[in-house]
GROMACS .gro file of C-alpha atoms in nm:
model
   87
    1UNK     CA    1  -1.382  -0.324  -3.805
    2UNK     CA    2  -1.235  -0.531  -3.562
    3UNK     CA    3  -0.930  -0.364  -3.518
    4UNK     CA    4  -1.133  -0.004  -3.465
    5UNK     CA    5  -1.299  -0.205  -3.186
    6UNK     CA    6  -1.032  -0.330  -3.044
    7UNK     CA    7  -0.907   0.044  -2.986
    8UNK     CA    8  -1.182   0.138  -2.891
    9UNK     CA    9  -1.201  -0.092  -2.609
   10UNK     CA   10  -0.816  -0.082  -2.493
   11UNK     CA   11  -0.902   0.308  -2.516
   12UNK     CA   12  -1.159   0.247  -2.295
   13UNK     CA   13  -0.957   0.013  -2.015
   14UNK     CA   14  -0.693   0.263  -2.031
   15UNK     CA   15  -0.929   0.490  -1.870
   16UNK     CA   16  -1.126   0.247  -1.628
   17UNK     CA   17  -0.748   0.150  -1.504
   18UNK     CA   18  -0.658   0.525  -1.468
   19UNK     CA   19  -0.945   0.604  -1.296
   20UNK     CA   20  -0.932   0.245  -1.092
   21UNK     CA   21  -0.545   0.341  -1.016
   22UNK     CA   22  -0.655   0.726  -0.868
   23UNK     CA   23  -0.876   0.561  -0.626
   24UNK     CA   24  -0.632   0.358  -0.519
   25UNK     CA   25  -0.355   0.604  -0.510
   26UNK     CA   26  -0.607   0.859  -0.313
   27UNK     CA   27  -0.694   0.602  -0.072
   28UNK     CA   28  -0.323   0.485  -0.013
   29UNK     CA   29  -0.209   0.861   0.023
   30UNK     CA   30  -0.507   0.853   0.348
   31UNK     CA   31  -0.478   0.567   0.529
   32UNK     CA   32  -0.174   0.553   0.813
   33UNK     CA   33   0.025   0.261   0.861
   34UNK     CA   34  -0.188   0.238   1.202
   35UNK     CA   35  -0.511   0.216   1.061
   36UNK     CA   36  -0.387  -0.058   0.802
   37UNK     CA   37  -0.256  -0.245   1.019
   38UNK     CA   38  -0.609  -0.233   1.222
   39UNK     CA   39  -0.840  -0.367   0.963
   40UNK     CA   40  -0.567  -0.595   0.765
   41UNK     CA   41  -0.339  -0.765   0.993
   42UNK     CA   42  -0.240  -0.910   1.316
   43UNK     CA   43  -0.187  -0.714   1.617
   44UNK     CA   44   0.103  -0.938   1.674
   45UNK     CA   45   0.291  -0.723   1.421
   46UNK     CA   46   0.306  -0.394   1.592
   47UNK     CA   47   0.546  -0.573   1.840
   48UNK     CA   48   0.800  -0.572   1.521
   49UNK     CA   49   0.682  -0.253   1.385
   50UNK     CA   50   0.874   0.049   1.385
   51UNK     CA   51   0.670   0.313   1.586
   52UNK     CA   52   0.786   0.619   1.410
   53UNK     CA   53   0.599   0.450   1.102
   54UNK     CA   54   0.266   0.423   1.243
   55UNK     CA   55   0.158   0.720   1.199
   56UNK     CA   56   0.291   0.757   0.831
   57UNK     CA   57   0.073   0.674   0.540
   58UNK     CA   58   0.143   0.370   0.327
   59UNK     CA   59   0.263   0.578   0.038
   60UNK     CA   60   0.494   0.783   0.260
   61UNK     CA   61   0.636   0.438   0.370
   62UNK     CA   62   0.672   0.369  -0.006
   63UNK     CA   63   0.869   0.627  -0.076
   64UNK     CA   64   1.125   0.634   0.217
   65UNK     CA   65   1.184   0.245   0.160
   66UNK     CA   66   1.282   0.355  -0.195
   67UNK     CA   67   1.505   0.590  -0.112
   68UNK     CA   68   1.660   0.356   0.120
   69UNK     CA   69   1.550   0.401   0.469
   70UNK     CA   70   1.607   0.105   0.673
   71UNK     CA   71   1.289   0.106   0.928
   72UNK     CA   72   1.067   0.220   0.593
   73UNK     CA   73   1.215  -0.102   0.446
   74UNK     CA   74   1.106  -0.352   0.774
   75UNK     CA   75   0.759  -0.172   0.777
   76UNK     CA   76   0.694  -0.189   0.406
   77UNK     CA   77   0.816  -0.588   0.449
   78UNK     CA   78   0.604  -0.660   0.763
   79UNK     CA   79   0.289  -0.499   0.631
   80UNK     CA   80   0.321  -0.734   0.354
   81UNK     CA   81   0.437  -1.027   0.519
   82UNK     CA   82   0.166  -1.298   0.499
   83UNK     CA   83   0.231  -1.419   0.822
   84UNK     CA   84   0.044  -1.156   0.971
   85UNK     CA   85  -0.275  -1.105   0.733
   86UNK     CA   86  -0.575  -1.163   0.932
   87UNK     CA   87  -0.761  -1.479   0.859
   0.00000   0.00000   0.00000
């Protein structure tokens, strides 16, 4: 009995964290560096930022910094660089 249950709910986080991670994913594939960088962080940042990533969306950025593109790799590191989350 318990171990049915126990299935039955990893079963049913499996989902809930599919379905949680598609949300995410669809809203990370939307939103442009830009507009990120509007709500979440300092404005001081763009001064570092490179400009032909602004306009890119955060997955895009992803997926050039893995493949090894220098400028993807300072904007994926500066938009998660504590120093300039907004307080």
């Amino acid at each position: 009995m318990v171990v049915s249950g126990a299935v039955l709910i990893g079963t049913a986080l499996y989902y809930a964290g599919d379905w949680l991670y598609d949300c995410v994913d669809s809203w990370l594939n939307a939103e442009t560096a830009d507009e990120y960088i509007s709500k979440n962080r300092k404005g001081s940042i763009r001064r570092e930022f490179p400009s032909e990533y602004l306009d890119k969306t955060l997955n895009e950025i992803e997926k050039d910094a893995k493949n090894g593109e220098r400028k993807a790799r300072t904007a994926k590191k500066l938009l998660n660089d504590n120093r300039f989350k907004k307080d």
